[in-house]
XYZ file of C-alpha atoms in Angstrom:
671
model
C 158.142 16.023 107.322
C 158.903 18.359 110.207
C 161.156 20.731 108.222
C 158.340 22.547 106.313
C 156.334 23.079 109.525
C 159.390 24.453 111.201
C 160.105 26.840 108.344
C 156.506 28.005 108.304
C 156.722 28.562 112.028
C 159.946 30.584 111.675
C 158.443 32.616 108.872
C 155.420 33.410 111.014
C 157.607 34.551 113.866
C 159.600 36.796 111.552
C 156.454 38.481 110.240
C 155.098 38.955 113.763
C 158.390 40.426 114.942
C 158.440 42.831 111.980
C 154.966 44.151 112.756
C 155.793 44.475 116.445
C 158.919 46.508 115.697
C 157.034 48.687 113.178
C 154.236 49.469 115.649
C 156.768 50.196 118.392
C 158.632 52.720 116.194
C 155.329 54.271 115.110
C 154.244 54.694 118.717
C 157.522 56.280 119.855
C 157.729 58.422 116.757
C 154.196 59.736 117.287
C 154.827 60.262 120.980
C 158.082 62.186 120.475
C 156.755 64.278 117.576
C 153.940 65.799 119.662
C 155.901 67.634 122.281
C 159.620 66.910 122.160
C 162.333 68.893 120.504
C 162.712 68.154 116.824
C 165.785 67.850 114.604
C 164.749 68.684 111.050
C 167.042 67.940 108.070
C 166.724 69.683 104.750
C 168.515 69.887 101.376
C 170.673 72.974 101.059
C 169.281 74.801 98.019
C 165.933 74.232 96.488
C 167.094 73.611 92.909
C 170.184 71.354 92.817
C 172.669 71.957 89.975
C 173.051 68.860 87.765
C 176.738 69.736 87.103
C 177.593 69.503 90.788
C 178.251 66.372 92.768
C 174.940 64.599 93.004
C 175.555 63.729 96.624
C 173.158 65.565 98.962
C 174.422 68.192 101.342
C 172.846 67.796 104.747
C 172.863 70.508 107.417
C 171.396 70.899 110.841
C 168.209 72.960 110.838
C 168.125 76.218 112.742
C 164.840 74.861 114.169
C 166.841 72.669 116.489
C 165.567 72.964 120.054
C 162.366 74.712 118.888
C 158.819 73.394 119.188
C 157.175 72.816 115.887
C 153.658 71.681 114.869
C 154.596 69.078 112.283
C 150.993 68.131 111.466
C 150.294 71.684 110.362
C 153.190 71.494 107.894
C 152.194 68.224 106.261
C 149.633 69.907 103.990
C 152.308 72.143 102.476
C 153.351 70.840 99.049
C 156.685 72.640 98.828
C 159.514 72.562 101.297
C 159.699 76.023 102.907
C 162.818 77.841 104.017
C 163.087 77.700 107.752
C 162.409 80.956 109.598
C 165.244 82.518 111.425
C 163.183 83.284 114.553
C 160.607 81.540 116.635
C 156.990 81.445 115.543
C 154.653 83.955 117.175
C 152.179 82.478 119.660
C 148.868 81.415 118.239
C 145.970 83.848 118.636
C 143.304 82.747 121.083
C 140.095 81.394 119.498
C 137.281 83.901 118.936
C 134.692 84.053 121.714
C 131.608 81.957 121.147
C 128.358 83.742 120.416
C 125.793 83.962 123.155
C 123.361 81.131 122.885
C 119.720 81.931 122.394
C 117.856 81.883 125.672
C 114.777 79.714 125.485
C 111.801 79.576 127.762
C 109.236 76.919 128.512
C 107.678 75.035 131.388
C 108.836 72.057 133.404
C 106.792 69.024 132.457
C 105.911 66.035 134.635
C 109.288 64.423 133.847
C 111.153 67.396 135.275
C 112.530 68.589 131.928
C 112.022 71.922 130.175
C 109.306 71.772 127.524
C 107.750 74.247 125.108
C 104.603 72.162 124.810
C 101.843 73.495 127.003
C 98.198 74.456 126.988
C 96.917 77.717 128.366
C 94.825 76.967 131.425
C 94.383 78.587 134.785
C 97.328 80.787 135.623
C 99.683 78.924 137.921
C 102.610 80.738 139.565
C 104.856 79.884 136.618
C 102.630 81.886 134.277
C 102.563 84.994 136.469
C 105.520 87.391 136.471
C 106.199 90.005 139.134
C 106.795 93.304 137.380
C 108.344 96.597 138.406
C 105.536 99.132 138.185
C 107.454 101.858 136.408
C 109.223 102.470 133.142
C 112.990 102.086 133.640
C 115.546 103.562 131.249
C 119.287 103.492 131.042
C 121.565 105.897 129.244
C 123.693 104.593 126.380
C 126.988 106.237 125.511
C 126.763 109.029 128.055
C 129.896 110.860 126.953
C 129.648 114.637 127.206
C 130.557 114.971 123.547
C 127.241 113.502 122.481
C 124.741 116.259 121.803
C 121.726 113.917 121.776
C 121.810 111.212 124.468
C 120.383 107.798 123.647
C 118.185 105.764 125.940
C 117.335 102.088 125.987
C 114.181 100.822 127.653
C 114.909 98.194 130.287
C 111.288 97.650 131.292
C 107.984 99.206 130.367
C 105.937 99.871 133.476
C 102.358 98.805 134.102
C 99.619 101.343 133.357
C 97.217 102.300 136.157
C 94.539 99.721 136.924
C 91.782 102.025 135.614
C 93.261 101.619 132.105
C 92.578 97.860 132.021
C 90.015 98.319 129.190
C 91.701 101.232 127.438
C 91.218 101.626 123.669
C 93.514 104.535 122.705
C 91.633 105.869 119.660
C 88.175 105.494 121.206
C 88.946 106.668 124.754
C 90.677 109.913 123.827
C 88.486 112.090 126.042
C 90.457 115.247 125.303
C 89.957 114.935 121.530
C 86.282 113.983 121.871
C 85.679 117.023 124.057
C 86.981 119.280 121.271
C 84.645 117.904 118.580
C 82.451 120.651 117.069
C 79.474 118.268 116.934
C 78.560 114.770 118.120
C 74.968 114.541 116.848
C 75.855 112.073 114.074
C 77.886 109.756 116.288
C 81.266 111.412 115.820
C 82.262 110.600 119.409
C 82.168 106.859 118.553
C 84.707 107.204 115.718
C 88.505 107.087 115.853
C 90.284 110.000 117.553
C 93.824 108.798 118.149
C 96.315 110.411 120.547
C 98.728 112.904 119.034
C 102.199 111.748 118.093
C 104.334 111.348 121.198
C 101.327 111.019 123.495
C 100.432 107.437 122.760
C 100.554 104.396 124.991
C 103.895 104.015 126.800
C 103.006 101.441 129.440
C 101.601 97.911 129.674
C 97.818 97.721 130.019
C 97.121 95.538 133.078
C 94.534 92.787 133.390
C 91.662 93.310 135.836
C 91.968 91.890 139.329
C 91.186 88.189 139.394
C 91.742 87.684 135.656
C 91.770 84.015 134.623
C 92.704 82.110 131.491
C 89.673 82.329 129.166
C 87.328 79.358 128.949
C 88.184 77.445 125.739
C 85.929 77.212 122.698
C 83.261 75.875 122.184
C 82.325 76.102 125.863
C 83.133 79.822 125.776
C 80.233 80.422 123.402
C 77.916 79.881 126.359
C 79.910 81.144 129.359
C 82.891 83.333 130.303
C 84.584 84.299 133.577
C 83.032 87.278 135.345
C 86.425 88.669 136.437
C 87.655 88.846 132.827
C 84.871 91.282 131.835
C 83.598 92.541 135.215
C 80.569 94.540 134.058
C 76.945 93.893 134.973
C 75.064 96.681 133.194
C 74.163 94.461 130.239
C 72.750 91.918 132.679
C 70.569 94.631 134.178
C 69.496 96.114 130.816
C 69.202 93.009 128.634
C 68.810 90.058 131.003
C 65.101 89.833 130.243
C 65.834 89.480 126.520
C 68.013 86.388 126.969
C 71.219 88.234 126.052
C 73.233 87.500 129.171
C 72.914 86.455 132.801
C 75.261 86.125 135.750
C 75.794 82.861 137.594
C 78.261 83.229 140.492
C 81.739 83.664 138.950
C 80.549 83.393 135.334
C 78.417 85.161 132.756
C 76.056 82.873 130.839
C 74.808 83.478 127.281
C 71.453 81.770 126.537
C 71.745 82.686 122.842
C 68.901 85.164 122.659
C 68.611 88.741 121.430
C 66.193 91.639 121.508
C 64.323 90.345 118.438
C 65.055 86.645 118.986
C 64.334 86.011 122.650
C 63.837 82.300 121.967
C 67.356 81.857 120.621
C 69.479 82.513 117.576
C 69.041 79.045 116.056
C 65.271 79.421 115.804
C 65.754 82.916 114.369
C 68.175 81.654 111.702
C 65.800 78.865 110.750
C 63.056 81.485 110.353
C 65.179 83.485 107.889
C 66.033 80.371 105.854
C 62.356 79.401 105.571
C 61.422 82.943 104.503
C 64.019 83.054 101.720
C 65.156 79.542 100.667
C 67.850 81.129 98.446
C 69.648 82.220 101.631
C 71.696 79.049 102.011
C 73.889 79.541 105.053
C 77.337 77.989 104.661
C 77.120 77.725 100.865
C 76.190 80.843 98.900
C 75.997 82.928 102.092
C 79.402 82.599 103.768
C 80.421 86.085 105.062
C 77.959 88.170 107.107
C 78.009 91.574 108.808
C 75.956 91.927 112.001
C 75.324 95.601 112.761
C 74.666 96.522 116.395
C 75.501 92.968 117.383
C 75.049 93.067 121.153
C 77.016 90.154 122.608
C 77.229 88.577 119.106
C 74.942 85.566 119.634
C 73.757 85.900 116.006
C 77.329 85.431 114.761
C 78.147 82.821 117.417
C 75.397 80.486 116.234
C 76.137 81.078 112.544
C 79.616 79.585 113.063
C 78.115 76.104 113.372
C 76.534 76.672 109.918
C 79.930 77.408 108.270
C 79.227 81.145 108.212
C 81.742 83.666 109.548
C 80.230 86.900 110.836
C 81.881 90.243 111.479
C 79.960 91.542 114.498
C 80.252 95.315 114.962
C 78.909 97.747 117.532
C 80.057 101.092 118.923
C 81.546 101.582 122.361
C 78.360 103.143 123.705
C 75.943 102.749 126.622
C 75.693 98.990 125.931
C 78.742 98.469 128.045
C 81.539 96.275 126.662
C 79.374 94.277 124.246
C 82.269 93.749 121.805
C 84.541 92.713 124.668
C 81.983 90.072 125.674
C 81.824 88.837 122.065
C 85.600 88.421 121.781
C 85.843 86.831 125.225
C 83.324 84.264 123.932
C 85.606 83.528 120.941
C 83.368 85.183 118.335
C 84.721 87.554 115.615
C 83.899 91.158 116.535
C 85.163 94.736 116.201
C 84.292 98.097 117.648
C 82.775 100.157 114.835
C 80.101 102.795 114.279
C 77.912 104.005 111.438
C 78.555 107.729 111.844
C 80.382 110.010 109.376
C 83.138 107.811 107.893
C 83.239 104.620 105.903
C 83.787 101.431 107.843
C 87.164 99.789 107.177
C 85.763 97.013 104.975
C 85.892 96.838 101.164
C 83.078 97.084 98.646
C 81.052 93.918 98.015
C 82.448 92.340 101.159
C 79.394 90.709 102.724
C 76.942 88.180 101.323
C 74.360 89.235 103.924
C 74.104 92.244 106.251
C 71.909 91.934 109.326
C 70.420 94.580 111.613
C 68.247 93.498 114.516
C 67.139 96.490 116.580
C 70.521 98.077 115.835
C 69.283 101.581 116.722
C 70.365 103.156 113.422
C 68.258 105.655 111.507
C 68.878 104.286 108.027
C 66.977 107.035 106.201
C 68.700 110.109 107.661
C 70.729 112.467 105.439
C 69.400 111.100 102.137
C 70.021 107.540 103.306
C 73.785 108.012 103.694
C 74.070 105.176 106.233
C 72.109 102.684 104.138
C 74.288 103.707 101.182
C 77.283 102.539 103.222
C 75.501 99.207 103.675
C 74.920 99.168 99.899
C 78.646 99.763 99.258
C 79.686 96.826 101.469
C 76.922 94.450 100.314
C 77.861 92.020 97.559
C 75.973 92.197 94.259
C 72.933 89.979 94.768
C 73.457 90.059 98.543
C 70.746 90.284 101.192
C 69.822 92.913 103.789
C 67.873 91.525 106.761
C 66.134 94.069 109.004
C 64.386 93.076 112.217
C 62.959 96.164 113.887
C 59.778 97.715 115.250
C 58.850 99.578 112.035
C 58.580 96.201 110.298
C 55.753 94.886 112.458
C 54.324 97.617 114.697
C 51.414 99.744 113.531
C 52.049 102.960 115.407
C 51.888 106.095 113.272
C 55.517 107.130 113.725
C 56.775 103.600 113.055
C 54.587 103.232 109.976
C 56.082 106.455 108.601
C 59.567 105.043 109.165
C 58.577 101.882 107.308
C 57.316 103.886 104.312
C 60.525 105.937 104.275
C 62.538 102.715 104.291
C 60.533 101.266 101.398
C 60.954 104.489 99.409
C 64.717 104.646 99.977
C 65.355 100.980 99.158
C 63.323 101.342 95.944
C 65.524 104.255 94.841
C 68.545 102.084 95.672
C 67.131 99.469 93.288
C 66.919 96.905 96.087
C 64.336 94.197 95.504
C 61.963 93.846 98.461
C 61.623 90.087 98.848
C 59.435 89.448 101.862
C 58.188 90.587 105.260
C 57.292 87.899 107.771
C 56.492 88.803 111.361
C 59.196 91.139 112.583
C 61.695 90.397 109.757
C 62.000 92.104 106.352
C 64.453 91.054 103.621
C 65.767 92.936 100.563
C 68.184 91.887 97.803
C 70.753 94.105 96.103
C 70.804 94.054 92.256
C 73.424 92.002 90.412
C 74.422 94.798 87.990
C 73.989 98.514 87.214
C 71.059 98.262 84.781
C 68.455 99.478 87.294
C 70.641 102.391 88.400
C 71.095 103.558 84.827
C 67.378 103.312 84.038
C 66.189 105.509 86.908
C 64.524 108.820 86.125
C 66.875 111.785 85.738
C 67.493 113.588 89.003
C 66.637 110.574 91.185
C 68.462 110.634 94.486
C 70.765 109.320 95.638
C 72.923 109.754 92.500
C 75.590 107.399 91.169
C 79.002 108.155 92.709
C 81.597 109.911 90.594
C 83.704 107.444 88.562
C 86.819 108.745 90.345
C 85.461 107.534 93.688
C 87.107 104.253 94.703
C 84.610 102.214 96.765
C 87.512 100.237 98.253
C 89.224 103.356 99.589
C 88.123 103.244 103.229
C 90.801 104.588 105.573
C 89.525 107.875 107.102
C 87.202 108.429 104.122
C 83.969 110.341 104.722
C 80.635 108.774 103.864
C 79.142 109.826 100.551
C 75.413 110.100 99.770
C 75.766 108.306 96.447
C 75.455 104.810 95.031
C 78.731 102.972 94.440
C 78.487 101.616 90.916
C 79.133 97.899 90.476
C 82.055 96.809 88.257
C 80.909 96.565 84.643
C 82.817 93.300 84.199
C 80.766 91.671 86.967
C 83.726 91.281 89.311
C 82.588 90.492 92.855
C 79.220 89.040 91.873
C 80.439 85.667 90.652
C 81.996 84.027 93.699
C 81.745 80.262 93.988
C 80.019 78.521 96.874
C 81.773 77.657 100.110
C 84.072 75.792 100.650
C 85.352 75.833 97.042
C 85.732 79.633 97.096
C 88.503 79.387 99.717
C 91.043 78.126 97.168
C 89.511 79.567 93.979
C 91.312 82.668 92.605
C 88.518 85.289 92.489
C 87.839 87.697 89.629
C 88.783 90.731 91.710
C 92.310 89.394 92.025
C 92.884 90.970 88.598
C 91.859 94.442 89.797
C 94.243 94.647 92.784
C 96.828 97.380 92.321
C 100.191 95.690 92.758
C 103.444 95.146 90.896
C 103.309 91.618 89.531
C 105.707 90.121 87.001
C 103.899 86.785 86.818
C 100.274 85.738 86.621
C 98.218 86.927 89.595
C 96.579 83.521 89.720
C 100.040 82.013 90.101
C 100.841 84.477 92.903
C 97.605 83.524 94.641
C 98.334 79.799 94.401
C 101.967 80.258 95.407
C 100.987 82.164 98.565
C 98.464 79.485 99.490
C 101.033 76.725 99.002
C 103.667 78.686 100.950
C 101.484 79.122 104.037
C 100.049 75.614 103.842
C 103.558 74.189 104.113
C 104.533 76.528 106.949
C 101.382 75.939 109.012
C 101.721 72.182 108.485
C 105.255 72.417 109.901
C 104.004 74.505 112.847
C 101.392 71.852 113.591
C 104.031 69.092 113.455
C 106.977 70.750 115.152
C 105.407 73.395 117.398
C 102.246 71.446 118.259
C 99.786 74.179 117.317
C 96.834 71.866 117.820
C 97.753 71.661 121.506
C 97.790 75.451 121.885
C 94.833 77.679 122.563
C 94.271 79.198 119.136
C 90.793 80.671 118.977
C 91.034 84.406 118.265
C 93.838 84.913 115.731
C 95.023 88.040 113.950
C 97.202 88.071 110.846
C 98.702 91.556 110.934
C 99.833 91.581 107.280
C 97.473 89.219 105.517
C 98.272 89.469 101.799
C 95.701 87.331 99.991
C 94.671 85.554 103.211
C 96.847 82.472 102.687
C 97.716 82.192 106.386
C 94.022 82.118 107.401
C 93.186 79.648 104.627
C 95.967 77.334 105.814
C 94.549 77.300 109.361
C 91.205 76.196 107.912
C 92.889 73.506 105.805
C 94.654 72.219 108.945
C 91.286 72.015 110.756
C 92.372 74.324 113.551
C 89.320 75.447 115.515
C 90.026 79.149 115.159
C 89.022 82.228 113.200
C 91.391 84.819 111.745
C 91.004 88.566 111.395
C 93.044 89.406 108.285
C 94.510 92.896 108.597
C 95.656 94.661 105.432
C 98.041 97.546 106.258
C 97.549 100.861 104.474
C 101.269 100.777 103.633
C 100.744 97.967 101.086
C 98.353 96.955 98.310
C 94.675 96.700 99.227
C 93.981 92.970 98.971
C 90.830 93.049 101.128
C 88.441 92.356 98.204
C 90.284 89.097 97.494
C 90.183 88.106 101.175
C 86.405 88.535 101.317
C 85.883 86.824 97.981
C 87.665 83.785 99.472
C 85.078 83.648 102.271
C 87.329 85.190 104.940
C 87.054 88.393 106.982
C 89.471 91.292 107.307
C 89.937 94.988 107.857
C 92.113 97.871 106.667
C 94.440 99.377 109.259
C 97.454 101.648 109.741
C 99.824 100.014 112.240
C 101.281 103.400 113.122
C 97.999 103.863 115.046
C 96.249 101.713 117.694
C 93.711 99.085 116.677
C 89.978 99.290 117.481
C 89.595 96.420 119.906
C 89.598 95.901 123.644
C 92.691 94.736 125.528
C 93.315 90.997 125.895
C 91.183 89.871 122.953
C 93.518 87.724 120.782
C 95.282 84.417 121.458
C 97.771 84.663 118.588
C 99.230 87.597 116.683
C 101.029 86.732 113.447
C 103.257 89.348 111.814
C 105.092 88.265 108.653
C 107.416 90.827 107.039
C 105.517 93.631 108.770
C 107.750 95.364 111.300
C 110.741 95.821 108.990
C 108.370 97.630 106.594
C 106.535 99.736 109.172
C 109.833 100.704 110.835
C 110.324 103.119 107.950
C 107.081 104.890 108.904
C 106.727 104.695 112.676
C 108.162 103.516 115.996
C 108.422 99.738 116.233
C 108.156 99.793 120.033
C 104.777 101.560 119.737
C 103.500 98.778 117.471
C 104.732 96.085 119.857
C 103.155 97.842 122.852
C 99.864 97.831 120.939
C 100.359 94.132 120.202
C 100.808 93.513 123.912
C 97.630 95.476 124.683
C 95.421 93.297 122.481
C 97.170 89.990 123.307
C 95.767 87.792 126.053
C 98.002 86.644 128.936
C 99.010 83.148 127.891
C 98.882 84.251 124.246
C 101.663 84.068 121.711
C 103.233 86.258 119.024
C 104.928 84.951 115.882
C 107.102 87.546 114.160
C 108.581 86.336 110.867
C 110.973 88.993 109.612
C 114.439 89.838 108.322
C 117.543 89.117 110.373
C 118.813 92.728 110.740
C 115.743 93.790 112.766
C 115.684 90.787 115.095
C 118.065 92.142 117.753
C 115.942 95.252 118.167
C 112.718 93.244 118.322
C 114.140 90.938 120.981
C 115.170 93.874 123.163
C 111.729 95.484 122.903
C 109.988 92.168 123.555
C 112.007 91.617 126.725
C 111.271 95.168 127.862
C 107.565 94.390 127.450
C 107.973 91.251 129.534
C 107.497 88.673 126.797
C 109.416 85.411 126.971
C 111.233 85.153 123.651
C 112.694 82.375 121.511
C 114.461 82.964 118.190
C 113.990 80.174 115.663
C 115.352 79.427 112.216
C 112.967 79.259 109.297
C 112.613 76.111 107.213
C 115.374 77.496 104.947
C 117.906 76.854 107.713
C 120.351 78.901 109.829
C 121.864 80.751 106.867
C 118.572 82.233 105.668
C 118.041 85.992 105.893
C 114.836 85.536 107.938
C 114.117 84.380 111.469
C 111.016 83.631 113.522
C 110.710 85.385 116.863
C 108.277 83.520 119.115
C 107.054 85.525 122.105
C 104.929 84.267 124.989
C 102.987 86.693 127.164
C 102.603 85.925 130.854
C 100.227 87.563 133.288
C 102.069 90.510 134.862
C 101.406 91.845 138.326
C 102.932 94.814 140.104
């Protein structure tokens, strides 16, 4: 009975001893093979002769006493002849690439974070800056005929340039104008090539982070726009008042002292067809003052482009943008404004100080060009309601001109008069022969606006009705408009498919920005898309319920998609990025440039564009540059020279994609 147990016990011991011996040999074999001298045996001859003695001939390897990496040889399928000399030393590993330097703030846990809100400028948001432009020579060998320079730092401009607009403050060019009687001095006169901005426009003393929207509609910091002339001139009309360290905006205007809301209600009761936020979505306010008309329309789902010249009404557009209201510097003078035909559902002029009937009505003809078929012109001015002889003559001239323009006079109530533009060309074609103003020549493109002189003629409406048949808001945002078919571009697939694809593309990207980069925690009020396409970026911000507005810029270097942008219920402007933009410094929270700089680099200096971006960007603002990989090194160097804090990110396609996103944060600089 005990014999089987004993045998099983002996068997167990034998198995255990076998495994112990095997593990011991494995351990010593592994240990010796890593660093000790090896004795390698091999078969003499690679192809043994079957006629010879089958016994193997064994020789000592010439590798005796040499160190050998056996693990590297295991993968070789064939036995290799041994070398007759020692192996060369292994090459050192390639140096690692410099890691991308990232910036952020230290949160309450003491860790670096890129999540922050723009508030009052604490010391971490203020950078000390050398107040001069520093350069260093590259490749200074005497053999080089043309030395190269790299900017280390752009210096700060003088303090008196804190509100500098290059193309509107060119005193030398304005002084040389042959005439200024038609407002030529308020138009663009850009510096000559090589004499543009080459320094960083500083903020005024005491500048603070702007008050966030919607509170900014009613008050802004005095130090951010330190001018009191409007208070002195217009305080009695409820435009603006000063209260200690702030300006307050009661919401009034010259013709609506009791507030914009009451004024808007008055217009709606006069003409019930003017349904703000539905059929009337995009409005132009001419001579806007501090833009209270447009500010109060925002709550009615209406976006208003507020325009006024840089004239004696000091800094009115700067006040508007500081409030967070869409606005641009612009003048009715001798050139077309940079907006397309049939852009606006309603155009408003309240005491805008424009003589609409001068020069055969050339200025009102510009309004007619920009007004959508069936759109409304609202005029609130003294000739409407005062009975002085001179004013009554002006009223009769206005009635005569609008009749010849085929506008339908709808109603006059108190100090407001309203006209409606025709829906088609039938009235124009049925006028008596020789009636002025004439129809424009068919070769005239009403959407050609960049440095184009005004014409005293009526822009004919498209015979196919394009532009007149937009859907109501908000459906029009995602509805491909008729004028999409008339855009001049190379398209190999349906334009409707291109439109939908762009919308889907930006919706996905903005959704990822909201998730990963916490855009809803950022200050995003005044936004500019510097290469807008069909406006998909702006539409995506609306779909994500971001409380912002977007100025869609269409560069002259690409197809003119502005008509589509306006037909969607968005606003935009034509611009050449080789020239400065018509806005005050520090007026935008976010600048978005997708596939722009690599294109414009072929036409102009990229550093000049980025200096202009810095001029119009608020301290605490952010730049997103989405562009091709080859240009990114150059952009990073320029951004650092400007003083931006930069982070290079991969796109959603991953690290091997040919595009990157350069995120730049602007801090407040001080000398």
